[in-house]
Structures are given as structure tokens and as C-alpha cells.
mmCIF file of C-alpha atoms in Angstrom:
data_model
loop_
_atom_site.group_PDB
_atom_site.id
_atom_site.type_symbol
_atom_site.label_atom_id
_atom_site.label_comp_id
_atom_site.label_asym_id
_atom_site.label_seq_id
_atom_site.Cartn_x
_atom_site.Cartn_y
_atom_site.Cartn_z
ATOM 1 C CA UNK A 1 107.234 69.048 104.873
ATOM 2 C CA UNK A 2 108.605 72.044 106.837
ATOM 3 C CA UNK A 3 111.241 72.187 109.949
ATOM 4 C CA UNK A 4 111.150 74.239 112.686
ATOM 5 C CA UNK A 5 114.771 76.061 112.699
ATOM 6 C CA UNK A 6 115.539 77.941 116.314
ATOM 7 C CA UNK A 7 118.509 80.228 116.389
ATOM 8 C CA UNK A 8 119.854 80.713 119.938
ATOM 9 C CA UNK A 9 122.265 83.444 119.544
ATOM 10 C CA UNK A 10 123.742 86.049 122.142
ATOM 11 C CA UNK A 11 121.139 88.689 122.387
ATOM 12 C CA UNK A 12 118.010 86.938 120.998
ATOM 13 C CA UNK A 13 116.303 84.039 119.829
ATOM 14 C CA UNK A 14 115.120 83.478 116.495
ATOM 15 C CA UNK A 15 112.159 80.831 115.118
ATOM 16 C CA UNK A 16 112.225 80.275 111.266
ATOM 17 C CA UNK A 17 109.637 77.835 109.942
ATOM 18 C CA UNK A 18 111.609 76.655 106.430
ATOM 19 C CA UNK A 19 109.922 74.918 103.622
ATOM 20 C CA UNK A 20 111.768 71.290 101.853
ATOM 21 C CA UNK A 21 112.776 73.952 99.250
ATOM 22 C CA UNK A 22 114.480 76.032 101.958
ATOM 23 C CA UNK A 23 111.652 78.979 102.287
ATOM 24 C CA UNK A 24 111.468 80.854 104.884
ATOM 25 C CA UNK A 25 107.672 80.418 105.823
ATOM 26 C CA UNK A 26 107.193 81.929 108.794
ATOM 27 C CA UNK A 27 109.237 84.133 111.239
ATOM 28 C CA UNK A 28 109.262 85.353 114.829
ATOM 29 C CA UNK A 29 112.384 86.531 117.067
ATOM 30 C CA UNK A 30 112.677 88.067 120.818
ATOM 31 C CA UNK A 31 115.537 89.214 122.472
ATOM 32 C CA UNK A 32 116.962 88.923 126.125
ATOM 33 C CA UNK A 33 118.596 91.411 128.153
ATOM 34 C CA UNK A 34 122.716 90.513 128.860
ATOM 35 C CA UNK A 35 124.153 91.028 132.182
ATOM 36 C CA UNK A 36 127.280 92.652 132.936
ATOM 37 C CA UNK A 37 127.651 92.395 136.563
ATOM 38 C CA UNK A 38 131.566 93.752 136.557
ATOM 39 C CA UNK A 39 133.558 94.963 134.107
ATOM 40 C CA UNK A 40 134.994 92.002 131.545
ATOM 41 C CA UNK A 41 132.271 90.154 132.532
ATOM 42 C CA UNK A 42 128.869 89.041 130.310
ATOM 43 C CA UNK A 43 126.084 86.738 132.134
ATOM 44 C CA UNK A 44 122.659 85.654 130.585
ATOM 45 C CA UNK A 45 119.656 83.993 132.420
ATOM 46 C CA UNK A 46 118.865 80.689 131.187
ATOM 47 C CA UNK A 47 115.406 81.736 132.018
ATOM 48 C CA UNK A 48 115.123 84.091 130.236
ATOM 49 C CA UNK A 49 117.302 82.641 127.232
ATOM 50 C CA UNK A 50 113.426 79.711 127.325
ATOM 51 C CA UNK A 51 111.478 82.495 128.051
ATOM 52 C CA UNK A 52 112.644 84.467 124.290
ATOM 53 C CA UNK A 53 112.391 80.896 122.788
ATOM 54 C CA UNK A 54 108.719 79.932 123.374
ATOM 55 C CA UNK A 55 108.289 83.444 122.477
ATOM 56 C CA UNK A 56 110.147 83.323 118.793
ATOM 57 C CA UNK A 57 108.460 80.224 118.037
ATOM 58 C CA UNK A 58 104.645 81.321 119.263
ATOM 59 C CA UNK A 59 105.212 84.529 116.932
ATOM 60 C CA UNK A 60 106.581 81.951 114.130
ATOM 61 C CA UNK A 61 103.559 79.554 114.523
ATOM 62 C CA UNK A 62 100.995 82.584 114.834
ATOM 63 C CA UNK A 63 102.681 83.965 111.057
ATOM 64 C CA UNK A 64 102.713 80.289 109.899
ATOM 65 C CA UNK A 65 98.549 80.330 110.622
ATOM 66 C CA UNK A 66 97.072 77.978 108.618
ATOM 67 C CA UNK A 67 100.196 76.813 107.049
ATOM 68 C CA UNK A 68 102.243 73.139 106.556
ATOM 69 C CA UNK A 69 103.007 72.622 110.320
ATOM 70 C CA UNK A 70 106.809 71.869 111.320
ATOM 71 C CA UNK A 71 107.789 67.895 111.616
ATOM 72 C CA UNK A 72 110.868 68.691 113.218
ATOM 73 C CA UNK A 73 113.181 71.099 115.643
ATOM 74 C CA UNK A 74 116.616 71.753 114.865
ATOM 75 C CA UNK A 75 118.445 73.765 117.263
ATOM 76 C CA UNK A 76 121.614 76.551 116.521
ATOM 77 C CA UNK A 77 122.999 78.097 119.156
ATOM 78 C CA UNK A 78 125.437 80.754 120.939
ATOM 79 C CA UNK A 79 128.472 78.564 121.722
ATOM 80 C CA UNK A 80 131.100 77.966 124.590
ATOM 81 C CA UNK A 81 128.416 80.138 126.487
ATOM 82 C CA UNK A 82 127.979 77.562 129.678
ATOM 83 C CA UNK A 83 124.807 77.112 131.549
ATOM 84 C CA UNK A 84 123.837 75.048 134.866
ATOM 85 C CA UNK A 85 120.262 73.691 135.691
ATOM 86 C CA UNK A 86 119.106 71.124 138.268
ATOM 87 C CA UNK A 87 118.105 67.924 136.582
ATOM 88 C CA UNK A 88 114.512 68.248 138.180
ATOM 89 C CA UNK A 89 113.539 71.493 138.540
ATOM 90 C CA UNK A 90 115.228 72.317 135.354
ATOM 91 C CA UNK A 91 115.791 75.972 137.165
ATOM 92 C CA UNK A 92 119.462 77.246 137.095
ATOM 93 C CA UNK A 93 121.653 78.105 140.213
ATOM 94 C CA UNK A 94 123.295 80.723 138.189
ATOM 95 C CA UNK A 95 123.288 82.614 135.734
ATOM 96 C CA UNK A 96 125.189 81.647 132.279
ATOM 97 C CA UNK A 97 128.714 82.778 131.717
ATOM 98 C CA UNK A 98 128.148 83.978 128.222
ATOM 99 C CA UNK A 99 131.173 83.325 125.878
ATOM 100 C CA UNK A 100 132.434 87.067 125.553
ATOM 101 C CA UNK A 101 133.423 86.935 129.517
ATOM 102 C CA UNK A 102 136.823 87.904 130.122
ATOM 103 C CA UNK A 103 136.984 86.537 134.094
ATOM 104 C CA UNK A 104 139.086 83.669 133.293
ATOM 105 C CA UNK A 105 142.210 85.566 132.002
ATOM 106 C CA UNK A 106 144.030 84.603 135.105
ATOM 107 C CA UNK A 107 143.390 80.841 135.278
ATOM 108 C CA UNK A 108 143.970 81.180 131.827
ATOM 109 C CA UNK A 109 147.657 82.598 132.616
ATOM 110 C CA UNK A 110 148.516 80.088 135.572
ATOM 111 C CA UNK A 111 147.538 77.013 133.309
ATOM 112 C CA UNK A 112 149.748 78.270 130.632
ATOM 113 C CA UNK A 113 152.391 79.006 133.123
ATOM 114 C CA UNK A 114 152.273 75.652 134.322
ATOM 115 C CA UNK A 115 153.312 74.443 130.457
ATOM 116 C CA UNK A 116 150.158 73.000 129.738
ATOM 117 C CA UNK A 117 149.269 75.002 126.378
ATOM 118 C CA UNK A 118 150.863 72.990 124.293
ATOM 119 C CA UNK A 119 148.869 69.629 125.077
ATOM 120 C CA UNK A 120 146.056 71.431 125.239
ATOM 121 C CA UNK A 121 145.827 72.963 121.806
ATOM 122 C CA UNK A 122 147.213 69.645 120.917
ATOM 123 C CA UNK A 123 144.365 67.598 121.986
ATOM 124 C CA UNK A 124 141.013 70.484 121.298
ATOM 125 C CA UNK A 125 142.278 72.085 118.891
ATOM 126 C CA UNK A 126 141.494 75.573 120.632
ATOM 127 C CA UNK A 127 144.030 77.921 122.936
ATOM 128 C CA UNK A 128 144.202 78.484 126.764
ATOM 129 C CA UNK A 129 141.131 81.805 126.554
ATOM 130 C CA UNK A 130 137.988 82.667 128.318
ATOM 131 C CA UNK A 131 136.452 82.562 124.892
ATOM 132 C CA UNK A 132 135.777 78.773 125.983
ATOM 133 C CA UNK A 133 133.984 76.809 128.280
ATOM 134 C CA UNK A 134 136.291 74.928 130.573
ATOM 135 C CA UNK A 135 137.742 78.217 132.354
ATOM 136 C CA UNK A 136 134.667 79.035 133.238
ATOM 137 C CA UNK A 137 133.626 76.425 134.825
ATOM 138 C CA UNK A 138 136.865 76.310 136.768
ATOM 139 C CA UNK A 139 136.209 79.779 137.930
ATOM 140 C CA UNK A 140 132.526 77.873 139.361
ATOM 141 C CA UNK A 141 134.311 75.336 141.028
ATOM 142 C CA UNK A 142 136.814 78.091 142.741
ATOM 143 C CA UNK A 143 134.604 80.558 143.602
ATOM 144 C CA UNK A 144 131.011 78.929 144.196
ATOM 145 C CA UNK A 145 131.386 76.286 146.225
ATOM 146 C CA UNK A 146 127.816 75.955 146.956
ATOM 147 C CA UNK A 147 126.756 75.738 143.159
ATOM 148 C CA UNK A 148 129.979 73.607 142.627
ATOM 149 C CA UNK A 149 129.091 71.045 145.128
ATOM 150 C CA UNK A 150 125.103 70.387 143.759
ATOM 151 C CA UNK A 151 127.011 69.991 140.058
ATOM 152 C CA UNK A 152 129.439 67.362 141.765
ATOM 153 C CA UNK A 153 126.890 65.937 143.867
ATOM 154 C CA UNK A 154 124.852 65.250 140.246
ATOM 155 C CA UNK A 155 121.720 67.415 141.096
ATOM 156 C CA UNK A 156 122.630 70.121 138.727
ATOM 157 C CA UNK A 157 123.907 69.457 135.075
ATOM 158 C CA UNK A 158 126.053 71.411 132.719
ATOM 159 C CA UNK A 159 126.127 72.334 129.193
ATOM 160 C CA UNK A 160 126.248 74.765 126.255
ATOM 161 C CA UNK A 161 122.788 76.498 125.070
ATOM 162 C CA UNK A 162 121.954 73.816 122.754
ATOM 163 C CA UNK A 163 122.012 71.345 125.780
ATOM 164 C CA UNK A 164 120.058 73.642 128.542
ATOM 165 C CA UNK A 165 116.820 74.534 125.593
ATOM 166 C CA UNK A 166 117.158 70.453 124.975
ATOM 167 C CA UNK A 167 116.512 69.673 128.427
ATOM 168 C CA UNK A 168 113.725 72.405 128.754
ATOM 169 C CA UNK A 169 112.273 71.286 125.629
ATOM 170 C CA UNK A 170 112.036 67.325 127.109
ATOM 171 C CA UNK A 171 111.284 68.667 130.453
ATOM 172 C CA UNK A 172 114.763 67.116 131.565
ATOM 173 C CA UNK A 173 114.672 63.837 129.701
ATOM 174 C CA UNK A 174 117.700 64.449 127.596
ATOM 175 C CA UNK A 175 120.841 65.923 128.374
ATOM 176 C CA UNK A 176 123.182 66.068 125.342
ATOM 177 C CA UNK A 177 125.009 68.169 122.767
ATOM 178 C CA UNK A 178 126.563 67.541 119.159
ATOM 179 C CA UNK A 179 130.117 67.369 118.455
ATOM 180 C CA UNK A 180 130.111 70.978 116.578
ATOM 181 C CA UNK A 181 129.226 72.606 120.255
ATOM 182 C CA UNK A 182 131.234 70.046 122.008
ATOM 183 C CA UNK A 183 134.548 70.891 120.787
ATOM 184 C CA UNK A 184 134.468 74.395 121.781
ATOM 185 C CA UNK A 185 134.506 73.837 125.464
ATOM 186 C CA UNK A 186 138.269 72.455 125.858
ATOM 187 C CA UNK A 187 136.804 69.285 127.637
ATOM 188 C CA UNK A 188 136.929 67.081 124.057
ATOM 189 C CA UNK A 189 139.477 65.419 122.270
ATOM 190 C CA UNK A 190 139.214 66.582 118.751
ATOM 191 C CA UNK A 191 140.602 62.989 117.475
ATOM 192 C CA UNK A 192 139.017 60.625 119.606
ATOM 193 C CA UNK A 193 135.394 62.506 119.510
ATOM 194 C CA UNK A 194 134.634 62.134 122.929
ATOM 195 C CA UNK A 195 135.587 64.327 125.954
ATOM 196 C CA UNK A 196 138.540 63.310 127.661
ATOM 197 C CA UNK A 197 139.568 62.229 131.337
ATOM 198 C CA UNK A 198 142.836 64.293 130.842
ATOM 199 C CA UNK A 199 141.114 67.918 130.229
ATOM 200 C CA UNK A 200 138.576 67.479 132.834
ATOM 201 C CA UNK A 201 140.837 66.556 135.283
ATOM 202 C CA UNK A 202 142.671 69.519 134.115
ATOM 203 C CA UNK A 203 139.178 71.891 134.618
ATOM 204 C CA UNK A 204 138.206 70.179 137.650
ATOM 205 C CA UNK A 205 135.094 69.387 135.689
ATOM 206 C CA UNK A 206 133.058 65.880 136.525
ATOM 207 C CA UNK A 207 132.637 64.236 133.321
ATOM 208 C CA UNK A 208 129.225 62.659 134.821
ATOM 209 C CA UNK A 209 127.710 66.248 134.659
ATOM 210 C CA UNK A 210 128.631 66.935 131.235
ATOM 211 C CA UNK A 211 126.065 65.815 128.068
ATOM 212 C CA UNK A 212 126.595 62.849 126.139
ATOM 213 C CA UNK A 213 127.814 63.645 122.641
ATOM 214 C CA UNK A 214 125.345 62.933 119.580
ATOM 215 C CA UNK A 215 125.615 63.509 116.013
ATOM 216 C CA UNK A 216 125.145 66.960 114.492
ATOM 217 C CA UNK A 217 121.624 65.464 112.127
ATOM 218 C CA UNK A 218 119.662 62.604 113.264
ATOM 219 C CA UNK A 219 116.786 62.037 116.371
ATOM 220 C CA UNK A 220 117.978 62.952 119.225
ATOM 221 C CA UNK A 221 114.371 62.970 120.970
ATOM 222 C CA UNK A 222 111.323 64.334 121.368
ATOM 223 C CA UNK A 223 109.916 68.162 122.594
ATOM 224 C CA UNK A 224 107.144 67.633 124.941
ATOM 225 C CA UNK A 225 103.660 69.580 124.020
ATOM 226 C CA UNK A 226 103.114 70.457 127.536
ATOM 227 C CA UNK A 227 106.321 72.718 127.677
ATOM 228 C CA UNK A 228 106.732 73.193 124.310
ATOM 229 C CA UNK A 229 103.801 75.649 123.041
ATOM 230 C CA UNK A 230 102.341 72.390 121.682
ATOM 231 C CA UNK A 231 104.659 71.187 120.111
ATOM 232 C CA UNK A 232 105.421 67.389 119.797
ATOM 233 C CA UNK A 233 108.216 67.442 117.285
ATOM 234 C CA UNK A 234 111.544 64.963 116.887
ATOM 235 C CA UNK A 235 114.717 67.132 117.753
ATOM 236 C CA UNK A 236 116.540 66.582 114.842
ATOM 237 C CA UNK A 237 119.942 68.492 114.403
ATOM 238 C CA UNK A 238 122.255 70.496 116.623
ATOM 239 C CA UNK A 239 125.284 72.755 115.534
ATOM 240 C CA UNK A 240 126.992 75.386 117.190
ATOM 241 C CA UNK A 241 125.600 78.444 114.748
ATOM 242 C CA UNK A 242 128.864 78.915 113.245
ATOM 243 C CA UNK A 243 129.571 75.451 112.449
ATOM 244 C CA UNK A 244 125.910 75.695 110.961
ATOM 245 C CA UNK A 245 126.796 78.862 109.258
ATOM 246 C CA UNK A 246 128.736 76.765 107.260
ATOM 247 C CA UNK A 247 126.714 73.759 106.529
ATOM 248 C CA UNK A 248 124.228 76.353 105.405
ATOM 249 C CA UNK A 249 126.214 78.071 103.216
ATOM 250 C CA UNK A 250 126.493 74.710 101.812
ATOM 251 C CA UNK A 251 130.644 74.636 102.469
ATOM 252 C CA UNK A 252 130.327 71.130 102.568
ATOM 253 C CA UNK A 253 133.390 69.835 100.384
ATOM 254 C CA UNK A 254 136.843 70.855 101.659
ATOM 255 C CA UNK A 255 138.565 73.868 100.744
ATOM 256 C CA UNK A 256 134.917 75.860 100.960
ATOM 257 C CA UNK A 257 134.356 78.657 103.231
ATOM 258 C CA UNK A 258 132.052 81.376 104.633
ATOM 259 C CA UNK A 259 132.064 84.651 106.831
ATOM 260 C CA UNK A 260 129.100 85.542 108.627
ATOM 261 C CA UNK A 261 128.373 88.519 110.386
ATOM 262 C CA UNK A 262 126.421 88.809 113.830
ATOM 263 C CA UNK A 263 126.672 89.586 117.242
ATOM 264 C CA UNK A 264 130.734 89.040 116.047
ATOM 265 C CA UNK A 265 132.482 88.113 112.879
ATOM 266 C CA UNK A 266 133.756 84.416 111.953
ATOM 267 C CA UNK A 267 135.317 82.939 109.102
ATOM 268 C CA UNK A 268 135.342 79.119 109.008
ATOM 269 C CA UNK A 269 136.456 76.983 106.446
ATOM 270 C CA UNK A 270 136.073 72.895 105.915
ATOM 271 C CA UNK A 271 139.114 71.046 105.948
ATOM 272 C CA UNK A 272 137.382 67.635 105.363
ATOM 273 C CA UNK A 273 138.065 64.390 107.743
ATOM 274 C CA UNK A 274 141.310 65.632 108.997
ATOM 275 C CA UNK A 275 141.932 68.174 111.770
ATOM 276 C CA UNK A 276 144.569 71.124 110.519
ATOM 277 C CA UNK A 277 146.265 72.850 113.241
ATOM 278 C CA UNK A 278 147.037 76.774 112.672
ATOM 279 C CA UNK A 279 150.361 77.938 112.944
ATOM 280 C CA UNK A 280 148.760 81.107 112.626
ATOM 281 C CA UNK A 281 146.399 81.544 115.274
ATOM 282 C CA UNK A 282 143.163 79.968 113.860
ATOM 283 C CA UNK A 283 141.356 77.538 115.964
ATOM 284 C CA UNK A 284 140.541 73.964 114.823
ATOM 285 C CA UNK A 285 136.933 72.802 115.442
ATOM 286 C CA UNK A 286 134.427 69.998 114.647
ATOM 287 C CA UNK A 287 132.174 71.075 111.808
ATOM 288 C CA UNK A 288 129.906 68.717 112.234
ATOM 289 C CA UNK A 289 129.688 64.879 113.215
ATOM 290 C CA UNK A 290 127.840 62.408 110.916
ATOM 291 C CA UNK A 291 125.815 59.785 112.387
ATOM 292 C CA UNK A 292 128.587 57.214 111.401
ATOM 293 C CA UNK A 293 130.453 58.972 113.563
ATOM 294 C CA UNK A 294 132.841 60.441 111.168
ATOM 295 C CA UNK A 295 133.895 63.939 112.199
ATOM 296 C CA UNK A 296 133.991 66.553 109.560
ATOM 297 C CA UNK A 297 136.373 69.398 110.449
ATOM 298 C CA UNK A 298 137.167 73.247 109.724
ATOM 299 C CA UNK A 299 139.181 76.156 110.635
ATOM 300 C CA UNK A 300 137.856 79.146 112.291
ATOM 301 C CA UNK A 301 138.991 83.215 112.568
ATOM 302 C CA UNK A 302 136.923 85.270 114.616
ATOM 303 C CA UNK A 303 136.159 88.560 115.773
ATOM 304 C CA UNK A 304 134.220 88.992 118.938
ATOM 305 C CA UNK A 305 132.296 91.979 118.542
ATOM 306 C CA UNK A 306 130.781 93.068 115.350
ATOM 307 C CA UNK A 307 127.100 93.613 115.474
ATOM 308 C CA UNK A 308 127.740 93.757 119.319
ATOM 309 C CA UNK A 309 129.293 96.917 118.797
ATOM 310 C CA UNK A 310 126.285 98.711 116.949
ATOM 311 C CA UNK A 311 123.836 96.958 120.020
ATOM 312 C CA UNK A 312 126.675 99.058 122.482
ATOM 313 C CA UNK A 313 125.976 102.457 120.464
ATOM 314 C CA UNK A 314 122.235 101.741 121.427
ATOM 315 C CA UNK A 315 122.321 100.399 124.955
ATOM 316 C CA UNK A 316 125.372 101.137 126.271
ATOM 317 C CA UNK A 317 126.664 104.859 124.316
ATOM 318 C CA UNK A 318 122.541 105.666 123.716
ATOM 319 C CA UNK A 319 123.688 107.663 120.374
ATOM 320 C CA UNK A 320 120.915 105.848 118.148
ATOM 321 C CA UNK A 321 117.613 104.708 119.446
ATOM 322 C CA UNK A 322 117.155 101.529 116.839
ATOM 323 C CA UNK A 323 119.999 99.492 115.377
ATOM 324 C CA UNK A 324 118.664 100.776 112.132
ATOM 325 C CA UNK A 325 119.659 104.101 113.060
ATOM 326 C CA UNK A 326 123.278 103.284 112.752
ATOM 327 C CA UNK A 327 122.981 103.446 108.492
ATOM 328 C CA UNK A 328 121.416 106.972 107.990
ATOM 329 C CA UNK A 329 123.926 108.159 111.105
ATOM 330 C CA UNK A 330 126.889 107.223 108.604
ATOM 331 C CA UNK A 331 125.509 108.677 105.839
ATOM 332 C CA UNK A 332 125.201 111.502 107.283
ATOM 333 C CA UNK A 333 128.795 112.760 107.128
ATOM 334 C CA UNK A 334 131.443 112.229 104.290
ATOM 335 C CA UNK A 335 133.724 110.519 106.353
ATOM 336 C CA UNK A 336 135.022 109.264 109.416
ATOM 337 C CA UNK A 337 137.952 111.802 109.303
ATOM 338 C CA UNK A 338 140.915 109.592 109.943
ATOM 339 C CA UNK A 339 139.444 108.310 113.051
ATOM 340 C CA UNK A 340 139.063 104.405 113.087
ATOM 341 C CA UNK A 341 136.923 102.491 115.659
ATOM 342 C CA UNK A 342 138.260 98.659 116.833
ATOM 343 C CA UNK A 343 135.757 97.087 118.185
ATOM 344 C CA UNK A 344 137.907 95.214 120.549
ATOM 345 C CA UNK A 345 135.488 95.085 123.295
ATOM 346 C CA UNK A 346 136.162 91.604 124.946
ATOM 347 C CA UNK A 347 139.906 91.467 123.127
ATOM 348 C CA UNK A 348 141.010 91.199 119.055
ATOM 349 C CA UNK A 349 139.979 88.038 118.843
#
């Protein structure tokens, strides 16, 4: 038995076909272009987020040849990024507000002026940033009234990456997320496990648009072939990729912990069935949820911009050609000479 494992992250989209004793059989991974229509601000294109998708997992199945074919999907994904797509058409209005975009810093400042950080943290777990979902979707509903009124209206549904490839992947018969991805949108109630009436009221988010919440392992449904480069395979587990960071590095008793390094820098560690609050500026997320519906729960430290920062040398700077480049470039010279480079690029985190 194999799985299909698809890694939705910020710049690309990975496919890893993984053997029952966790070998990596087969590979394939395309990336998509981010948009940066003003300054502070990062957009993707759901399109072409699918588009990099059926790619990775066409070059994945072509390296897999002859090979043990997958039984089931399990999806990883780019969180608090949010994404809008009619329920139909499954095309998106706009494009994705990608979780490094700094717009929100205002409606970020007026809710806290208007004392209502304290509650907030209280009830997600998570501070009053554009790092998360519900701000953004504010700005939406402030600024885009025509998009705004087809997502109130019910025509066009919102979600996190996990829940926009789902629906593609069904062609539109599911629209859900896990618990992980859930509770980094400051729409869900850490404690209670389910969003709450309170926060979206607070977002001016419609509850009916947002994905019901599943379990992080367990059928969810079913890709369709037709849409799916063939594929008919039971979608089988969700987690936001940190969150699965974790459950991969196999930090599944309390008190265990990992830091992974990607497009930015996280360090998450499991504090078992209870939520912790920081006094220290750490967030409090869902791990995972188990199909009981018991919540496992960790801490989290991040830093936005890590590999992001080697990707700006390239594409932004145009001082290396390859992200390879960046090793022999450092080697090159004996030091830095005192001079020290934060990459603080969408804030310290």
C-alpha cells in the first residue's frame, strides 16, 4: 500500500508517492508565480495554485511508472492563506490573499483599539495580525463589494488551500477543512472546536460560506478521475503543513517538538489535550483533531521569511540565478563582515 502525499506550500506544490514503510517512491513538484500587486501585499491564483498540483502529481505518477499505485490523498497545505471560488464553476473571483499580506494592519489596529484583543486571543488562541485569515476577509467585505455580495449571497465559498484543492479535486462536492487549518483563521473557538457566532460576527464573515470542520485522518471523500489526472482515490487526511510538520516528525506525546525550515521558520511543540496560552508571544493552535473529536494541541513560534528570503535574492535582488547558487555565493568569502541580514520582510514574526 502507498499514499499519495500533496504538499501545498507558498511557492509550489509538491506530490510524494510514500510507501507503508514511509519511502519516498516517487516525486514530482511545480511551482507558481506570487503576486505582489502593492507593496505589503502577497496574492496567489487559485488557478494556478490546481494548475502546479495536477502537475506535481502527473510528474509523481510518471516516476512511480509501473509501481504500487496510491490508495489514498492526503493533503498539507500553506495556511491562513484564504481563497474564494464559486460553488459551480469552481473558478475564483479573486485572487488568494496569501498569508504573508500585510493589508490588514489597520483593521488589525481599530479592532484592538476597540478592546477586543483580549477575547480574541482568549477564544483562538492567536493575536489581532494579518498573518490570519479573518482580517482578510474583512478587508473583502470592505473593499469588494461585488465579490462580497456573491460570498453572502452563497454562490461563492471560502476557505484555506486545503479546502479550495478539496473542492477542485471533487469537482465541488465537498467543501471542508480539518481543525489544524481551521484554527488559524480567528473564526474558531479553540475549546469548543467549532467556529464561533461571536468571531464571525466580529469579521463580518457568514458562517454558511465557511467549510465544515472534519478530523485531521479519516475519509473525508472521494477525488474524481475526470479532474483528477485519473485518479479515484479516498481523501484521507488534512493538516495545515506545520501542524503536519509535527505529526511527521512524530511529536506526538506532549512535551515533543520540531523546527522546520521553508518558505519561513516555525517551531511548534505538543502540549497534549489542553490548550496553553503564551505569555510570551507564542500562538496556541490545534495540532490535529482525532476522529473522536478530541483536539490535540501545540504551541507555535514563527518566522515569516526564511527560505522566502533566498527565493527574493533570485527573483526579486536577481544576485543568483538558482536557489542553489546561494551555498557556493557564501562560501565564497570568509565572512559576512559584521553585517547581519533580518529577514523581516512581512514583519519579525
Amino acid at each position: 500500500m502507498s499514499v499519495l502525499a500533496l504538499d501545498a506550500g507558498t511557492t509550489g506544490v509538491t506530490a510524494l508517492v510514500v510507501s507503508r514503510e514511509a519511502q519516498v517512491l516517487a516525486r514530482g513538484y511545480s511551482e507558481f508565480p506570487q503576486h505582489f500587486p502593492q507593496d505589503g501585499w502577497v496574492e496567489h491564483d487559485p488557478g494556478e495554485i490546481w494548475a502546479a498540483a495536477l502537475s506535481a502529481v502527473s510528474q509523481a505518477l510518471e516516476a512511480l511508472g509501473d509501481g504500487e499505485a496510491p490508495t489514498a490523498v492526503g493533503i498539507t497545505n500553506q495556511r491562513e492563506t484564504v481563497v474564494l471560488w464559486d460553488r459551480e464553476t469552481l473558478g475564483s473571483p479573486r485572487r488568494a490573499i496569501v498569508w504573508q499580506d500585510r493589508r490588514t494592519a489597520g483593521i488589525c489596529e481599530q479592532l484592538r483599539s476597540d478592546g477586543n484583543e483580549a477575547w480574541v486571543s482568549a477564544a483562538t488562541g492567536l493575536r489581532l495580525d494579518p498573518y490570519f485569515s479573518a482580517t482578510k476577509l474583512t478587508w473583502i467585505a470592505l473593499n469588494e463589494p461585488h465579490v462580497w455580495g456573491q460570498v453572502t449571497s452563497g454562490r461563492v465559498a471560502i476557505g484555506t488551500v486545503d479546502s479550495y484543492l478539496i473542492a477542485r479535486m471533487t469537482r465541488g462536492l465537498h467543501h471542508v477543512t480539518d481543525a489544524s487549518n481551521a484554527s488559524r483563521t480567528l473564526l474558531y473557538d479553540i475549546r469548543s472546536g467549532a467556529w464561533s457566532d461571536e468571531l464571525c460576527d466580529l469579521f463580518r464573515v457568514p458562517r454558511e460560506a465557511l467549510p465544515e470542520v472534519v478530523p485531521s485522518y479519516g475519509v473525508v471523500g472521494r477525488t474524481d478521475p475526470d479532474v483528477f489526472v485519473g485518479l479515484d482515490l479516498p481523501i484521507a487526511g488534512i493538516a495545515g503543513d506545520q501542524q503536519s510538520a509535527l505529526f511527521g516528525q512524530v511529536c506526538v506525546a506532549p512535551g515533543t517538538s520540531k523546527c522546520t525550515y521553508g518558505t519561513g521558520s516555525f517551531v511548534l511543540v505538543n502540549t497534549g489535550t489542553t490548550p496553553v496560552l503564551s505569555t510570551s508571544g507564542l500562538l496556541t493552535t490545534v495540532a490535529w483533531q482525532h476522529p473522536d473529536g478530541t483536539l490535540t494541541y501545540a504551541l507555535e513560534g514563527a518566522v515569516f521569511v526564511t527560505g522566502a528570503a533566498i527565493q527574493w535574492l533570485r527573483d526579486g535582488l536577481g544576485i543568483i540565478e538558482r536557489a542553489s547558487d546561494i551555498e557556493d555565493l557564501a562560501r565564497s568569502v570568509p565572512g559576512s563582515g559584521g553585517v547581519v541580514f533580518v529577514p523581516a520582510l512581512t514583519g519579525l514574526g
